[in-house]
């Protein structure tokens, strides 16, 4: 086997061990992947009418008054509903407090841009965790 074939085999072996639960792999696979994010949200919500118009992975939300957050997948659909999909390999760090913190930061960032209109957008937060 030549060097290129060996490198290819090593890459295939590494790929076999990766899943969406792996932060780096999920980030690369879902970045600008409208169809992939739509599929995940359609499965979670049991709806076929979701059409994503924006996807950002590992989006930082800064908080000048406390702890900031990084959203795994932040998506906006065609009706301007916002989705935060958090993907965790374990229950450690994936509790309700973290979900509430991320949701409040997302609200704060959204509301400052829409307060003039007095329109409060719908935001949905999903935390996907691996269970044994």
PDB file of C-alpha atoms in Angstrom:
ATOM      1  CA  UNK A   1       0.000   0.000   0.000  1.00  0.00           C
ATOM      2  CA  UNK A   2       1.439   3.404  -0.963  1.00  0.00           C
ATOM      3  CA  UNK A   3       1.572   6.472   1.281  1.00  0.00           C
ATOM      4  CA  UNK A   4      -1.575   8.075  -0.179  1.00  0.00           C
ATOM      5  CA  UNK A   5      -3.570   4.884   0.327  1.00  0.00           C
ATOM      6  CA  UNK A   6      -2.279   4.563   3.892  1.00  0.00           C
ATOM      7  CA  UNK A   7      -3.250   8.158   4.660  1.00  0.00           C
ATOM      8  CA  UNK A   8      -6.697   7.538   3.161  1.00  0.00           C
ATOM      9  CA  UNK A   9      -7.160   4.413   5.313  1.00  0.00           C
ATOM     10  CA  UNK A  10      -6.107   6.349   8.417  1.00  0.00           C
ATOM     11  CA  UNK A  11      -8.638   9.083   7.567  1.00  0.00           C
ATOM     12  CA  UNK A  12     -11.376   6.465   7.159  1.00  0.00           C
ATOM     13  CA  UNK A  13     -10.520   4.958  10.546  1.00  0.00           C
ATOM     14  CA  UNK A  14     -10.728   8.396  12.190  1.00  0.00           C
ATOM     15  CA  UNK A  15     -14.080   9.079  10.490  1.00  0.00           C
ATOM     16  CA  UNK A  16     -15.526   5.826  11.842  1.00  0.00           C
ATOM     17  CA  UNK A  17     -15.073   7.099  15.381  1.00  0.00           C
ATOM     18  CA  UNK A  18     -16.732  10.499  14.793  1.00  0.00           C
ATOM     19  CA  UNK A  19     -20.390  11.369  15.393  1.00  0.00           C
ATOM     20  CA  UNK A  20     -22.452  14.554  15.518  1.00  0.00           C
ATOM     21  CA  UNK A  21     -21.919  14.399  19.277  1.00  0.00           C
ATOM     22  CA  UNK A  22     -18.294  15.376  18.625  1.00  0.00           C
ATOM     23  CA  UNK A  23     -18.129  19.165  18.744  1.00  0.00           C
ATOM     24  CA  UNK A  24     -15.527  19.647  16.010  1.00  0.00           C
ATOM     25  CA  UNK A  25     -17.159  17.152  13.650  1.00  0.00           C
ATOM     26  CA  UNK A  26     -20.641  18.620  14.226  1.00  0.00           C
ATOM     27  CA  UNK A  27     -19.322  22.137  13.660  1.00  0.00           C
ATOM     28  CA  UNK A  28     -17.778  21.240  10.313  1.00  0.00           C
ATOM     29  CA  UNK A  29     -20.671  19.050   9.134  1.00  0.00           C
ATOM     30  CA  UNK A  30     -23.441  21.519   9.979  1.00  0.00           C
ATOM     31  CA  UNK A  31     -21.707  24.793   9.004  1.00  0.00           C
ATOM     32  CA  UNK A  32     -23.799  26.239   6.159  1.00  0.00           C
ATOM     33  CA  UNK A  33     -25.566  22.868   5.890  1.00  0.00           C
ATOM     34  CA  UNK A  34     -29.155  24.059   5.624  1.00  0.00           C
ATOM     35  CA  UNK A  35     -30.483  20.638   4.654  1.00  0.00           C
ATOM     36  CA  UNK A  36     -28.769  18.902   7.585  1.00  0.00           C
ATOM     37  CA  UNK A  37     -30.080  21.392  10.145  1.00  0.00           C
ATOM     38  CA  UNK A  38     -33.559  21.246   8.597  1.00  0.00           C
ATOM     39  CA  UNK A  39     -33.502  17.454   8.881  1.00  0.00           C
ATOM     40  CA  UNK A  40     -32.480  17.556  12.558  1.00  0.00           C
ATOM     41  CA  UNK A  41     -35.197  20.113  13.393  1.00  0.00           C
ATOM     42  CA  UNK A  42     -37.834  18.246  11.371  1.00  0.00           C
ATOM     43  CA  UNK A  43     -37.063  15.059  13.302  1.00  0.00           C
ATOM     44  CA  UNK A  44     -37.080  16.822  16.696  1.00  0.00           C
ATOM     45  CA  UNK A  45     -40.275  18.793  16.053  1.00  0.00           C
ATOM     46  CA  UNK A  46     -42.067  16.213  13.906  1.00  0.00           C
ATOM     47  CA  UNK A  47     -42.748  18.885  11.300  1.00  0.00           C
ATOM     48  CA  UNK A  48     -42.007  18.845   7.588  1.00  0.00           C
ATOM     49  CA  UNK A  49     -42.587  22.571   6.971  1.00  0.00           C
ATOM     50  CA  UNK A  50     -39.329  23.911   8.442  1.00  0.00           C
ATOM     51  CA  UNK A  51     -37.242  25.846   5.921  1.00  0.00           C
ATOM     52  CA  UNK A  52     -33.953  27.224   7.280  1.00  0.00           C
ATOM     53  CA  UNK A  53     -32.654  30.527   5.917  1.00  0.00           C
ATOM     54  CA  UNK A  54     -29.620  30.973   8.193  1.00  0.00           C
ATOM     55  CA  UNK A  55     -27.201  28.589   9.949  1.00  0.00           C
ATOM     56  CA  UNK A  56     -24.273  29.565  12.158  1.00  0.00           C
ATOM     57  CA  UNK A  57     -22.211  27.059  14.108  1.00  0.00           C
ATOM     58  CA  UNK A  58     -20.166  27.834  17.222  1.00  0.00           C
ATOM     59  CA  UNK A  59     -21.662  31.325  17.378  1.00  0.00           C
ATOM     60  CA  UNK A  60     -20.338  33.346  20.327  1.00  0.00           C
ATOM     61  CA  UNK A  61     -22.829  35.355  22.384  1.00  0.00           C
ATOM     62  CA  UNK A  62     -20.969  37.893  24.491  1.00  0.00           C
ATOM     63  CA  UNK A  63     -22.262  38.945  27.873  1.00  0.00           C
ATOM     64  CA  UNK A  64     -20.625  42.034  29.358  1.00  0.00           C
ATOM     65  CA  UNK A  65     -22.270  41.412  32.736  1.00  0.00           C
ATOM     66  CA  UNK A  66     -21.327  37.777  33.262  1.00  0.00           C
ATOM     67  CA  UNK A  67     -20.586  34.514  31.527  1.00  0.00           C
ATOM     68  CA  UNK A  68     -20.736  34.443  27.734  1.00  0.00           C
ATOM     69  CA  UNK A  69     -21.845  31.412  25.707  1.00  0.00           C
ATOM     70  CA  UNK A  70     -21.136  29.689  22.408  1.00  0.00           C
ATOM     71  CA  UNK A  71     -24.148  28.292  20.575  1.00  0.00           C
ATOM     72  CA  UNK A  72     -23.471  24.956  18.860  1.00  0.00           C
ATOM     73  CA  UNK A  73     -25.998  25.559  16.066  1.00  0.00           C
ATOM     74  CA  UNK A  74     -27.986  28.782  15.728  1.00  0.00           C
ATOM     75  CA  UNK A  75     -30.559  28.639  12.937  1.00  0.00           C
ATOM     76  CA  UNK A  76     -33.334  30.926  11.699  1.00  0.00           C
ATOM     77  CA  UNK A  77     -36.243  29.619   9.660  1.00  0.00           C
ATOM     78  CA  UNK A  78     -38.344  31.280   6.960  1.00  0.00           C
ATOM     79  CA  UNK A  79     -40.824  32.598   9.568  1.00  0.00           C
ATOM     80  CA  UNK A  80     -37.966  34.163  11.609  1.00  0.00           C
ATOM     81  CA  UNK A  81     -38.191  31.602  14.413  1.00  0.00           C
ATOM     82  CA  UNK A  82     -34.781  31.129  15.985  1.00  0.00           C
ATOM     83  CA  UNK A  83     -33.395  27.767  17.037  1.00  0.00           C
ATOM     84  CA  UNK A  84     -30.454  26.978  19.294  1.00  0.00           C
ATOM     85  CA  UNK A  85     -29.446  23.327  19.045  1.00  0.00           C
ATOM     86  CA  UNK A  86     -26.958  22.308  21.736  1.00  0.00           C
ATOM     87  CA  UNK A  87     -25.276  18.960  21.258  1.00  0.00           C
ATOM     88  CA  UNK A  88     -23.666  17.249  24.266  1.00  0.00           C
ATOM     89  CA  UNK A  89     -21.853  13.934  24.626  1.00  0.00           C
ATOM     90  CA  UNK A  90     -22.805  13.598  28.289  1.00  0.00           C
ATOM     91  CA  UNK A  91     -25.149  15.043  30.865  1.00  0.00           C
ATOM     92  CA  UNK A  92     -22.247  16.904  32.496  1.00  0.00           C
ATOM     93  CA  UNK A  93     -22.710  20.600  31.748  1.00  0.00           C
ATOM     94  CA  UNK A  94     -25.959  20.043  29.857  1.00  0.00           C
ATOM     95  CA  UNK A  95     -28.391  20.945  32.610  1.00  0.00           C
ATOM     96  CA  UNK A  96     -31.369  23.248  32.750  1.00  0.00           C
ATOM     97  CA  UNK A  97     -29.283  26.151  34.093  1.00  0.00           C
ATOM     98  CA  UNK A  98     -27.056  26.104  31.013  1.00  0.00           C
ATOM     99  CA  UNK A  99     -30.060  25.918  28.701  1.00  0.00           C
ATOM    100  CA  UNK A 100     -31.713  28.828  30.493  1.00  0.00           C
ATOM    101  CA  UNK A 101     -28.483  30.854  30.382  1.00  0.00           C
ATOM    102  CA  UNK A 102     -28.074  30.299  26.625  1.00  0.00           C
ATOM    103  CA  UNK A 103     -31.729  31.105  26.034  1.00  0.00           C
ATOM    104  CA  UNK A 104     -31.525  34.350  28.005  1.00  0.00           C
ATOM    105  CA  UNK A 105     -28.398  35.448  26.131  1.00  0.00           C
ATOM    106  CA  UNK A 106     -30.042  34.673  22.801  1.00  0.00           C
ATOM    107  CA  UNK A 107     -33.131  36.639  23.889  1.00  0.00           C
ATOM    108  CA  UNK A 108     -30.980  39.598  24.930  1.00  0.00           C
ATOM    109  CA  UNK A 109     -29.170  39.664  21.581  1.00  0.00           C
ATOM    110  CA  UNK A 110     -32.402  39.303  19.600  1.00  0.00           C
ATOM    111  CA  UNK A 111     -34.453  41.786  21.589  1.00  0.00           C
ATOM    112  CA  UNK A 112     -32.003  44.662  21.317  1.00  0.00           C
ATOM    113  CA  UNK A 113     -32.487  44.576  17.537  1.00  0.00           C
ATOM    114  CA  UNK A 114     -36.297  44.296  17.569  1.00  0.00           C
ATOM    115  CA  UNK A 115     -37.312  46.425  20.568  1.00  0.00           C
ATOM    116  CA  UNK A 116     -38.174  49.356  18.317  1.00  0.00           C
ATOM    117  CA  UNK A 117     -40.742  47.192  16.508  1.00  0.00           C
ATOM    118  CA  UNK A 118     -42.094  45.630  19.758  1.00  0.00           C
ATOM    119  CA  UNK A 119     -42.061  42.242  18.014  1.00  0.00           C
ATOM    120  CA  UNK A 120     -40.818  39.369  20.118  1.00  0.00           C
ATOM    121  CA  UNK A 121     -39.580  36.498  17.966  1.00  0.00           C
ATOM    122  CA  UNK A 122     -40.105  32.843  18.816  1.00  0.00           C
ATOM    123  CA  UNK A 123     -36.963  31.120  20.070  1.00  0.00           C
ATOM    124  CA  UNK A 124     -36.622  27.356  20.518  1.00  0.00           C
ATOM    125  CA  UNK A 125     -33.772  25.734  22.406  1.00  0.00           C
ATOM    126  CA  UNK A 126     -32.924  22.049  22.010  1.00  0.00           C
ATOM    127  CA  UNK A 127     -30.331  20.145  23.962  1.00  0.00           C
ATOM    128  CA  UNK A 128     -29.394  16.844  22.343  1.00  0.00           C
ATOM    129  CA  UNK A 129     -27.491  14.509  24.651  1.00  0.00           C
ATOM    130  CA  UNK A 130     -25.934  11.135  24.148  1.00  0.00           C
ATOM    131  CA  UNK A 131     -27.350   8.526  26.504  1.00  0.00           C
ATOM    132  CA  UNK A 132     -26.013   5.070  27.100  1.00  0.00           C
TER     133      UNK A 132
END
